[in-house]
Coordinates of C-alpha atoms and ligand atoms in Angstrom, one line a residue:
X1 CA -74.0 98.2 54.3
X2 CA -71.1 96.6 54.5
X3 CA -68.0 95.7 52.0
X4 CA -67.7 92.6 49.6
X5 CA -65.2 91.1 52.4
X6 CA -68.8 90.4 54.5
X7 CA -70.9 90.1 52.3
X8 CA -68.8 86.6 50.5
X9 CA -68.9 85.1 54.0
X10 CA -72.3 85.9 54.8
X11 CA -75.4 83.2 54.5
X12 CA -77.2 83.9 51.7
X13 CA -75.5 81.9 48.5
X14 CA -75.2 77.6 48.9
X15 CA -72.3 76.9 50.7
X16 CA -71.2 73.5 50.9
X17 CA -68.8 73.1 53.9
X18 CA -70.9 70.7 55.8
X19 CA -71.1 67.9 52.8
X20 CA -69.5 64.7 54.0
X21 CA -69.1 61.5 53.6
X22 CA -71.3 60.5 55.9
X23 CA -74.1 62.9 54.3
X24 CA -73.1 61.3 51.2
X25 CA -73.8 57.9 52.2
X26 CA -76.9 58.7 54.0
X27 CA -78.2 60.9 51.1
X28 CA -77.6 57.7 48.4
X29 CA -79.4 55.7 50.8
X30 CA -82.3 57.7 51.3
X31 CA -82.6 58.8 47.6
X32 CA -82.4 54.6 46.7
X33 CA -85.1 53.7 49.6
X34 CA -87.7 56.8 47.8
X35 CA -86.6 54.8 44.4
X36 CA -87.7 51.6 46.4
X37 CA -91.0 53.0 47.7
X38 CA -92.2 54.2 44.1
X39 CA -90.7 51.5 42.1
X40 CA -94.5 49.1 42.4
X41 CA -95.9 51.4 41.0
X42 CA -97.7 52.1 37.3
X43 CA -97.3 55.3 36.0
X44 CA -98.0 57.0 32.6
X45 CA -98.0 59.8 31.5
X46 CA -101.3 60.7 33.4
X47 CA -103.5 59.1 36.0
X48 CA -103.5 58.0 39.6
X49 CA -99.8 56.5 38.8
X50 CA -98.5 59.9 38.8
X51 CA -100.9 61.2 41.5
X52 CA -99.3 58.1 43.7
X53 CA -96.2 58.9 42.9
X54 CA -96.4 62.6 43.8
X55 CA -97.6 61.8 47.1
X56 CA -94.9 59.5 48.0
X57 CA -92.3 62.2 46.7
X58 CA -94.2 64.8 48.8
X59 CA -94.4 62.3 52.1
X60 CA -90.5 61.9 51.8
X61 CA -89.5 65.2 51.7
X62 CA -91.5 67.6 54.4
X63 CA -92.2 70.1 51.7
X64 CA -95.5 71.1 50.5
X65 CA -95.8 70.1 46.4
X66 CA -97.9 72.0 44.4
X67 CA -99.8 69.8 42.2
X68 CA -101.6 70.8 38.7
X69 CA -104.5 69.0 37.6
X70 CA -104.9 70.0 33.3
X71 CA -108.2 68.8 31.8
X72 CA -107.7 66.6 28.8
X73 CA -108.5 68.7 25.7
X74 CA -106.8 71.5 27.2
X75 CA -104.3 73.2 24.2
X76 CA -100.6 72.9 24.5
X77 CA -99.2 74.9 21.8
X78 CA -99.5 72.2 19.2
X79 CA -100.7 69.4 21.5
X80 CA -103.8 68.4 23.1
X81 CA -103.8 67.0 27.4
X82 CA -105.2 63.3 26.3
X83 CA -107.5 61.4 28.0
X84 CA -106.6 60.1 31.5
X85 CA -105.4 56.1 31.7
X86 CA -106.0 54.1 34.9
X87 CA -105.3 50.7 34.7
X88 CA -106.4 48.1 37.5
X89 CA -105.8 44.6 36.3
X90 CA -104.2 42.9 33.4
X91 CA -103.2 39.2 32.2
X92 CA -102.8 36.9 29.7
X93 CA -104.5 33.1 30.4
X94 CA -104.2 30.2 29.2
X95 CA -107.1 27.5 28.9
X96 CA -106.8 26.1 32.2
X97 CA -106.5 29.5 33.7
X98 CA -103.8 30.1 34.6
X99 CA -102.0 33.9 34.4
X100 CA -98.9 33.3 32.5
X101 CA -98.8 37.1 32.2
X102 CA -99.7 38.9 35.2
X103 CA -99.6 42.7 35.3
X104 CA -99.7 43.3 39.0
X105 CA -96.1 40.9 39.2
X106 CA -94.8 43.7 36.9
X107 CA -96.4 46.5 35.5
X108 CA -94.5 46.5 32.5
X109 CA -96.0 43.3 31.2
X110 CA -98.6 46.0 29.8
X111 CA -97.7 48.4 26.9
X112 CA -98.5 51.9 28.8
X113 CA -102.0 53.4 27.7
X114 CA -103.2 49.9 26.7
X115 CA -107.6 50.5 25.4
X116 CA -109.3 47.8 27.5
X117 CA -109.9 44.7 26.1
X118 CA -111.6 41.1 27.1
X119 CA -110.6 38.2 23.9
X120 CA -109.9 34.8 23.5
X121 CA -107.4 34.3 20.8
X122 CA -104.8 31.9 18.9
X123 CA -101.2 32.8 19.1
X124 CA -101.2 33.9 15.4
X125 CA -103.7 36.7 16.2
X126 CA -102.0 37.1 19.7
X127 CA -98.8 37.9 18.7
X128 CA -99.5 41.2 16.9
X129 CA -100.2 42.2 20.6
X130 CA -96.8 41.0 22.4
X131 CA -93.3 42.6 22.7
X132 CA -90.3 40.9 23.3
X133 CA -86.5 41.7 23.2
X134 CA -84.9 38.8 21.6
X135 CA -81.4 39.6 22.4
X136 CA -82.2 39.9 25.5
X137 CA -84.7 36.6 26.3
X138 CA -85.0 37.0 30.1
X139 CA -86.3 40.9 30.3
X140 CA -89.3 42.3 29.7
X141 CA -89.3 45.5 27.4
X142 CA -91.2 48.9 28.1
X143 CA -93.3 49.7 25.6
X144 CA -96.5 52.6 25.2
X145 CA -98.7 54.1 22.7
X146 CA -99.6 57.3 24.0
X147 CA -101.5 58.8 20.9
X148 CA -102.6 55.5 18.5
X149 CA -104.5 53.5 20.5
X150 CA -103.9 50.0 20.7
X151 CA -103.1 47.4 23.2
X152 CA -100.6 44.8 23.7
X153 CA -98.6 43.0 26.6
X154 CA -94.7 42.8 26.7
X155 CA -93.2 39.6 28.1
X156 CA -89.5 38.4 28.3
X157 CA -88.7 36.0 25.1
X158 CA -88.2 32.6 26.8
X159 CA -91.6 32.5 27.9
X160 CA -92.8 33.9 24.6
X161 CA -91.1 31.1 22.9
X162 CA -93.3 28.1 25.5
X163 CA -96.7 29.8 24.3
X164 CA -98.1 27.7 21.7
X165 CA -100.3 27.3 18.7
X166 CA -102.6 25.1 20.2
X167 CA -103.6 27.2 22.6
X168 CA -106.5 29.5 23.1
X169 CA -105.8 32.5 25.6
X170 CA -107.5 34.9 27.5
X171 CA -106.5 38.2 27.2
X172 CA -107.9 40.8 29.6
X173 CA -107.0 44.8 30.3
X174 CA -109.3 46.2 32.8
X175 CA -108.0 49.7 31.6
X176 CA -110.0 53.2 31.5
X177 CA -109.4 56.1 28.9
X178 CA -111.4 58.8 29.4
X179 CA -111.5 62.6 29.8
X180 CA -109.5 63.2 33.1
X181 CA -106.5 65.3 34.0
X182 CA -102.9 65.4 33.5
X183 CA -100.9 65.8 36.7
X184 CA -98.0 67.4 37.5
X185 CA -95.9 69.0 40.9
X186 CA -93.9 71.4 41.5
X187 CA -92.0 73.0 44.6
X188 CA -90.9 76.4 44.5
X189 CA -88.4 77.4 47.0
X190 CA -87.6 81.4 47.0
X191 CA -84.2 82.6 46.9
X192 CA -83.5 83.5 50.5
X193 CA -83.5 87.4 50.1
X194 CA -86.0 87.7 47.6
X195 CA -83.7 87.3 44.2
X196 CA -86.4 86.0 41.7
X197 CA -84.1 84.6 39.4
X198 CA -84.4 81.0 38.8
X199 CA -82.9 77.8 38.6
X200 CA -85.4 74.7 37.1
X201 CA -84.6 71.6 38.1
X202 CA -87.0 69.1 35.8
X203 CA -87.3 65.2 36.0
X204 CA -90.1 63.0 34.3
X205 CA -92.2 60.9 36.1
X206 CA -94.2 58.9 33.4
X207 CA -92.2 55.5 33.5
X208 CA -94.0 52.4 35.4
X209 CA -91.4 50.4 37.3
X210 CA -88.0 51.8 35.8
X211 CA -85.4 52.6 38.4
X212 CA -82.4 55.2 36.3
X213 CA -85.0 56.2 33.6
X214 CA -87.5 58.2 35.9
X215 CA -87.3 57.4 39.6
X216 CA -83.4 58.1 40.0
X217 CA -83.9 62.0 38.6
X218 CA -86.8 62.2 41.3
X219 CA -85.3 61.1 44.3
X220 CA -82.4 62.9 43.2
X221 CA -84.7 66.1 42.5
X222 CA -86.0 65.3 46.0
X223 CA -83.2 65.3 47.8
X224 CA -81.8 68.3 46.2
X225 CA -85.0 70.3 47.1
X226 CA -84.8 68.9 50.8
X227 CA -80.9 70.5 50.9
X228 CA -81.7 73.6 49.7
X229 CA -84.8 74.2 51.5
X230 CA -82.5 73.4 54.7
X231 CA -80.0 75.6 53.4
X232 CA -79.7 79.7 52.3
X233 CA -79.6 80.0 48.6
X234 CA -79.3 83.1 46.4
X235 CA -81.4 82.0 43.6
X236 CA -85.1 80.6 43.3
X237 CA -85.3 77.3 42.5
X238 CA -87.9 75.4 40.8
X239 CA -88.8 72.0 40.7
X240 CA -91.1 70.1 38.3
X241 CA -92.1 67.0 38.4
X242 CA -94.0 66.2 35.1
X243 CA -94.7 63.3 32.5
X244 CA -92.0 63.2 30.0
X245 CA -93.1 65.7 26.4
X246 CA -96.3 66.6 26.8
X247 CA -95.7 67.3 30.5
X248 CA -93.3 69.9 29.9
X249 CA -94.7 71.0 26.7
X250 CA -98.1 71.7 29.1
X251 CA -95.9 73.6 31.8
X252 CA -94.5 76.0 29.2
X253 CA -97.7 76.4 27.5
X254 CA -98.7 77.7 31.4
X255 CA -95.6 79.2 32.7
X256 CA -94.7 81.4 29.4
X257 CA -94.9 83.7 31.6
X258 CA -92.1 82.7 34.1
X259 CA -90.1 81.5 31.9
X260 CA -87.8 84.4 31.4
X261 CA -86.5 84.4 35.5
X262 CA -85.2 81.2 34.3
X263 CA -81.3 81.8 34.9
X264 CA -80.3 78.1 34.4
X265 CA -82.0 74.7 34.5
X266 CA -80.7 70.9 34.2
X267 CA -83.3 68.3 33.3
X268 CA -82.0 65.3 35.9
X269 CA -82.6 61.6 34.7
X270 CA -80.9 58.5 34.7
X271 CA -78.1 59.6 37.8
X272 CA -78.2 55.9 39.6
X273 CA -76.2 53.7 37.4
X274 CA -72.2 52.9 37.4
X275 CA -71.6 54.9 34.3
X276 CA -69.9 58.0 34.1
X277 CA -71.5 61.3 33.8
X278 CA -72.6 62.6 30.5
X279 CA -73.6 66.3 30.4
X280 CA -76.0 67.2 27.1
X281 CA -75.3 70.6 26.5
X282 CA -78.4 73.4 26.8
X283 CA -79.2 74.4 22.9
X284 CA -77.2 77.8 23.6
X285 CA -74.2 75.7 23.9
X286 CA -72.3 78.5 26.4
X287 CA -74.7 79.3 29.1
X288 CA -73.6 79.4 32.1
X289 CA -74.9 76.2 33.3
X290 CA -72.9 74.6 30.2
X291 CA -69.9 76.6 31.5
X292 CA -70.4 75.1 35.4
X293 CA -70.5 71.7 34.3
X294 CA -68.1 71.5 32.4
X295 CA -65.9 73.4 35.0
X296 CA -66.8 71.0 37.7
X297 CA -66.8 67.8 35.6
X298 CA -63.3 69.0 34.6
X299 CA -61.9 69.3 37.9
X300 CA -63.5 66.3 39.7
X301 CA -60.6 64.0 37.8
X302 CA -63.5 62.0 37.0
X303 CA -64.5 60.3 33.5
X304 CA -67.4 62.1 31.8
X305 CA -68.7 62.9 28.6
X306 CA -70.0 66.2 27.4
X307 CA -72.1 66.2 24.5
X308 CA -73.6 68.9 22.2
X309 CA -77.6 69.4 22.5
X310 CA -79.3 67.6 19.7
X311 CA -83.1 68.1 19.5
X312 CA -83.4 64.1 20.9
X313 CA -83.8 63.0 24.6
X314 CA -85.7 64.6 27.8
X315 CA -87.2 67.3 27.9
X316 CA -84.5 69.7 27.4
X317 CA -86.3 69.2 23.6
X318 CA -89.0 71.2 24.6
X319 CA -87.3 73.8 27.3
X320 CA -84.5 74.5 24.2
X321 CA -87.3 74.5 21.6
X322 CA -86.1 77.8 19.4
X323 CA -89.3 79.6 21.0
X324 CA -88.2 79.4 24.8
X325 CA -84.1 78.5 23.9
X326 CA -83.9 78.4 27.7
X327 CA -80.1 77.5 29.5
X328 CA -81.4 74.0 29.8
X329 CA -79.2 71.1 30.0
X330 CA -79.7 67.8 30.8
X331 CA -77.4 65.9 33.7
X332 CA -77.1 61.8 33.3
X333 CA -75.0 59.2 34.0
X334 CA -75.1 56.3 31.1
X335 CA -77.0 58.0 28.2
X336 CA -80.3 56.9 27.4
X337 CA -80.6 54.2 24.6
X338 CA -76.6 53.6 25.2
X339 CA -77.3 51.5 27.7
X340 CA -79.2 47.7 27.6
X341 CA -80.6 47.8 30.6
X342 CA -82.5 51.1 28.6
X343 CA -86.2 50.6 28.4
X344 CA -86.2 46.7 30.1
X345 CA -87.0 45.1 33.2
X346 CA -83.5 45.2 34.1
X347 CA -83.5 48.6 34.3
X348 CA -84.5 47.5 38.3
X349 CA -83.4 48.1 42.0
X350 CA -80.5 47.3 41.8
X351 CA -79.7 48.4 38.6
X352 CA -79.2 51.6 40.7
X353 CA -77.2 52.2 43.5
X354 CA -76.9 54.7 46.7
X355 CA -73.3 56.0 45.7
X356 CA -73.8 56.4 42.3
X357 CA -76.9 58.6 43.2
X358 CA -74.8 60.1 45.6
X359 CA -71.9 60.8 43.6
X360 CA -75.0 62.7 41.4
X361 CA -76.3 64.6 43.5
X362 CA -73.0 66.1 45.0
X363 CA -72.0 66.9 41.5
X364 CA -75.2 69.0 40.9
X365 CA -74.7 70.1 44.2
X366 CA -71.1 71.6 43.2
X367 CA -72.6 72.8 39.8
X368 CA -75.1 74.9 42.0
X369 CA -72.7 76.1 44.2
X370 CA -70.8 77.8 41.2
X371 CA -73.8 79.2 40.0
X372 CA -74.5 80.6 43.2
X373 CA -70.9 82.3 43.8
X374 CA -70.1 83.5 40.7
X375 CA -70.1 86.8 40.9
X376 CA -67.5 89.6 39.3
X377 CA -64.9 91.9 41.3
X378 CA -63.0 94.8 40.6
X379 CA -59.7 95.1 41.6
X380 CA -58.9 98.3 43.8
X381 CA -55.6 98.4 42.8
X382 CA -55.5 97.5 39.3
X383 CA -52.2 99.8 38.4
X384 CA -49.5 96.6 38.6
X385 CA -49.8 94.2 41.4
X386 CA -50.2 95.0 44.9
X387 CA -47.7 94.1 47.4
X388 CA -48.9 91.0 48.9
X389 CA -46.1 90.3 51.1
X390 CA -46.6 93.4 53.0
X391 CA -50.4 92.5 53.6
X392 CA -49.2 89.0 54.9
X393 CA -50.5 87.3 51.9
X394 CA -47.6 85.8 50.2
X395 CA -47.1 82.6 52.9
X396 CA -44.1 80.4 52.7
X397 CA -42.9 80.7 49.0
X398 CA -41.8 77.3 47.4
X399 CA -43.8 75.6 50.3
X400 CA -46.7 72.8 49.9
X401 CA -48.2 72.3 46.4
X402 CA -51.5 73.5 47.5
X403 CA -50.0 77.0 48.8
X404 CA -48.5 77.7 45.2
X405 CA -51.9 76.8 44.2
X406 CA -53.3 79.4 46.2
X407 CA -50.6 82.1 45.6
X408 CA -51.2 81.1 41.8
X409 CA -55.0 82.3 42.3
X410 CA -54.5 85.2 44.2
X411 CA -51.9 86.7 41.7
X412 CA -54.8 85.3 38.5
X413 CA -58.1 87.1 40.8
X414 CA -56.1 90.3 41.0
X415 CA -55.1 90.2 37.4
X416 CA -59.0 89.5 36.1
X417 CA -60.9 91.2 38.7
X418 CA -61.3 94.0 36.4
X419 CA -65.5 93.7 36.3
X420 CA -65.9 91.9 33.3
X421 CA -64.4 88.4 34.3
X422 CA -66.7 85.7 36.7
X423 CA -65.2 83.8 39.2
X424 CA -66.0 81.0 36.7
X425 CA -64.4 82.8 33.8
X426 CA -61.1 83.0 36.3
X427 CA -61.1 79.6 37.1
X428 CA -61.4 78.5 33.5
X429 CA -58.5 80.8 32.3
X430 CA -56.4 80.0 35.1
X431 CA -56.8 76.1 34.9
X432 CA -57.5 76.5 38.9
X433 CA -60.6 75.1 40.4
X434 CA -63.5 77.3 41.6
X435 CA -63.2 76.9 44.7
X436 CA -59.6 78.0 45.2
X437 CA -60.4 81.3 42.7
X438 CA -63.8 81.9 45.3
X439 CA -61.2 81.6 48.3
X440 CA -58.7 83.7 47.1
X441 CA -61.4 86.5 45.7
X442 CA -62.8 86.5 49.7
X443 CA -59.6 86.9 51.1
X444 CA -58.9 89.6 48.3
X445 CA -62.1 91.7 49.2
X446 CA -61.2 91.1 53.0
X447 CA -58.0 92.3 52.5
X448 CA -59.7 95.9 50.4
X449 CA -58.3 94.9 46.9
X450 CA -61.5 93.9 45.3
X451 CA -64.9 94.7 45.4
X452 CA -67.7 93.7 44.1
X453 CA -69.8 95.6 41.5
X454 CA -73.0 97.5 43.1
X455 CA -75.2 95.3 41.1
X456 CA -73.8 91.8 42.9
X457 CA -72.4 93.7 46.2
X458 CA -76.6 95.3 46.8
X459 CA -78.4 91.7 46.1
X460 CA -75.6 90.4 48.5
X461 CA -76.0 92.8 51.3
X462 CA -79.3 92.1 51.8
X463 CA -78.3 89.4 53.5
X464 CA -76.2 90.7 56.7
X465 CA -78.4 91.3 59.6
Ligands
LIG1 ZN1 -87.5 56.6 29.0

């Protein structure tokens, strides 16, 4: 055993001292090339889409994904798994033949879970079938219909407006619903000494070629999973990577079980556009992970939003449902619908870029490294202050700004370290960023002034060799 002092410095919570700008700028890269690699291709909410796209997520990062396969018909609480859609070809003819809507130059020409169809038809009865966004006359708009089935093609407006009534066209969806499966992956990587509390880190990956709305929250989940698995971490974290609703409605439905290790959890999408962050609040409002963001969003200087939970959005709808109520949030840049690239074609490659996805993922990053530090101490000398000169801890009074910043959170530790104040708690009563209260606590402890609760100090001590 040894005393809090060793067991802060040890390597078994996230640490992030070797994040630099260089890993920055290489991590937004990477994340923005994965985003390239799956952008081609079609996904729904089931079917080979999402099996592709689980591969190319797995072949990125050298972890092993788990990956579910749920027969349609199988119960979800109040839902059914549907049937499976696979979609192969798609267009839109005219009479001399030629595709003037072509699904394989981009998949969202066809609303999502399109019924196959072979017709010729006038563009009075065609119509009924297309989507266009008239405000916007040069994107194409994503449309599906999951659970009515229909068909229909979604083209940008100033080629909707050269189609014409004297035309007959070809309309052809070589599409397959049937009973199939409804896929989903997760990685699971345990807390380095065997804490099985967890963290869930959810994205949806049901969107065809949408770059913020989907594939940004996987690379970023990717990433993130790739750091941690190269790194020590206290808690277990949990990744899932599962089509939007009825994807995590059919993991809680499976994992009711599991659900109560769940510490925290953010629901990641929409991280690679210019905006600034917005933070959705878990349904409790006060967890801990609403606590962390708001700590860290505070302190970076940087604009962001946070917002209240409202039962509207990701799937932070079904993880906060009043039957789980898990600490769910959900992490984004530009909200989703408050955006016009939302739900369009221009919602695109380089709608997204490496340092916004970077700038993401080191937020989370610093959200997680909160989580994992915040522990309580108690003060060993709680009876008026201890003399800090004599221990050579009061340095050059009136000196640097930074050193009154540290004197100012050694004097705040030693005045809340009395067992029922976090680290975070201290930092957000003091008005001094986490990591100056985490420094000053270690130097505390190494000093004998604090220590740490049995409950914290046993988990940590598990960790010195
Ligand atoms: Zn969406």
């Amino acid at each position: 055993m040894t005393t809090g002092a060793n067991t802060l410095t040890g390597a078994s919570r996230l640490n992030l001292a070797d994040i630099s700008g260089d890993f920055l700028a290489q991590s937004g890269q990477e994340m923005h090339r994965l985003i390239a690699e799956l952008y081609p291709i079609c996904r729904s909410i089931t079917g080979d889409g999402v099996r592709e796209t689980l591969a190319g997520i797995a072949r990125h990062v050298s972890l092993p994904l788990d990956i579910q396969e749920v027969p349609t018909g199988t119960p979800a609480f109040d839902w059914t798994v549907p049937q499976e859609w696979n979609i192969r070809d798609a267009y839109i003819k005219n009479s001399r033949g030629e595709r003037l809507v072509d699904f394989h130059a981009q998949n969202l020409h066809v609303v999502g879970y399109s019924a196959p169809v072979h017709l010729r038809l006038r563009l009075d009865e065609l119509k009924e079938h297309l989507f266009t966004l008239p405000d916007y006359p040069d994107r194409i708009p994503y449309r599906t219909s999951y659970y009515k089935e229909s068909w229909g093609f979604c083209l940008t407006h100033s080629q909707f407006v050269t189609l014409s009534d004297d035309e007959e066209y070809e309309v052809f969806i070589d599409s397959t619903l049937a009973p199939g499966h409804l896929t989903y992956g997760e990685w699971f990587l345990p807390g380095t000494n065997g804490n099985e509390e967890e963290i869930l880190i959810s994205c949806h990956v049901c969107h065809p070629s949408l770059c913020n709305d989907n594939l940004s929250g996987i690379a970023l989940a990717a990433h993130l999973a790739e750091y941690l698995n190269r790194h020590p971490h206290y808690y277990t974290y949990r990744f899932v990577f599962i089509p939007g609703t009825i994807g995590s409605i059919t993991w809680l439905s499976r994992n009711e079980d599991k659900v109560g290790r769940i510490k925290h959890g953010l629901v990641v999408t929409g991280v690679g556009d210019a905006g600034a962050i917005t933070y959705k609040k878990s349904r409790r409002g006060d967890a801990e992970i609403d606590r962390a963001m708001q700590n860290v969003l505070k302190y970076s200087g940087a604009a962001h939003q946070i917002i209240d939970f409202y039962p509207f959005g990701y799937d932070e709808r079904q993880y906060c449902s009043p039957g789980f109520n898990l600490p769910v949030g959900c992490f984004m840049r530009s909200r989703h619908g408050h955006y016009s690239e939302y739900h369009t074609s221009a919602d695109n490659l380089d709608f997204v870029q490496p340092p916004f996805l970077a700038d993401s993922l080191v937020k989370i990053l610093e959200v997680l490294n909160v989580l994992e530090n915040n522990v309580y101490y108690q003060s060993l000398n709680p009876k008026c202050e201890p003399q800090l000169g004599k221990r050579g801890l009061y340095r050059a009074m009136g000196g640097a700004s930074n050193e009154k910043m540290a004197e100012m959170a050694l004097l705040w530790v030693l005045n809340l370290a009395d067992g029922t104040h976090s680290l975070l708690d201290m930092s957000n009563l003091s008005g001094l960023p986490f990591e100056n209260i985490r420094q000053a606590a270690t130097l505390l402890a190494q000093h004998d002034l604090l220590e740490m609760p049995a409950s914290d100090a046993a988990l940590i001590s598990l960790q010195v060799d």
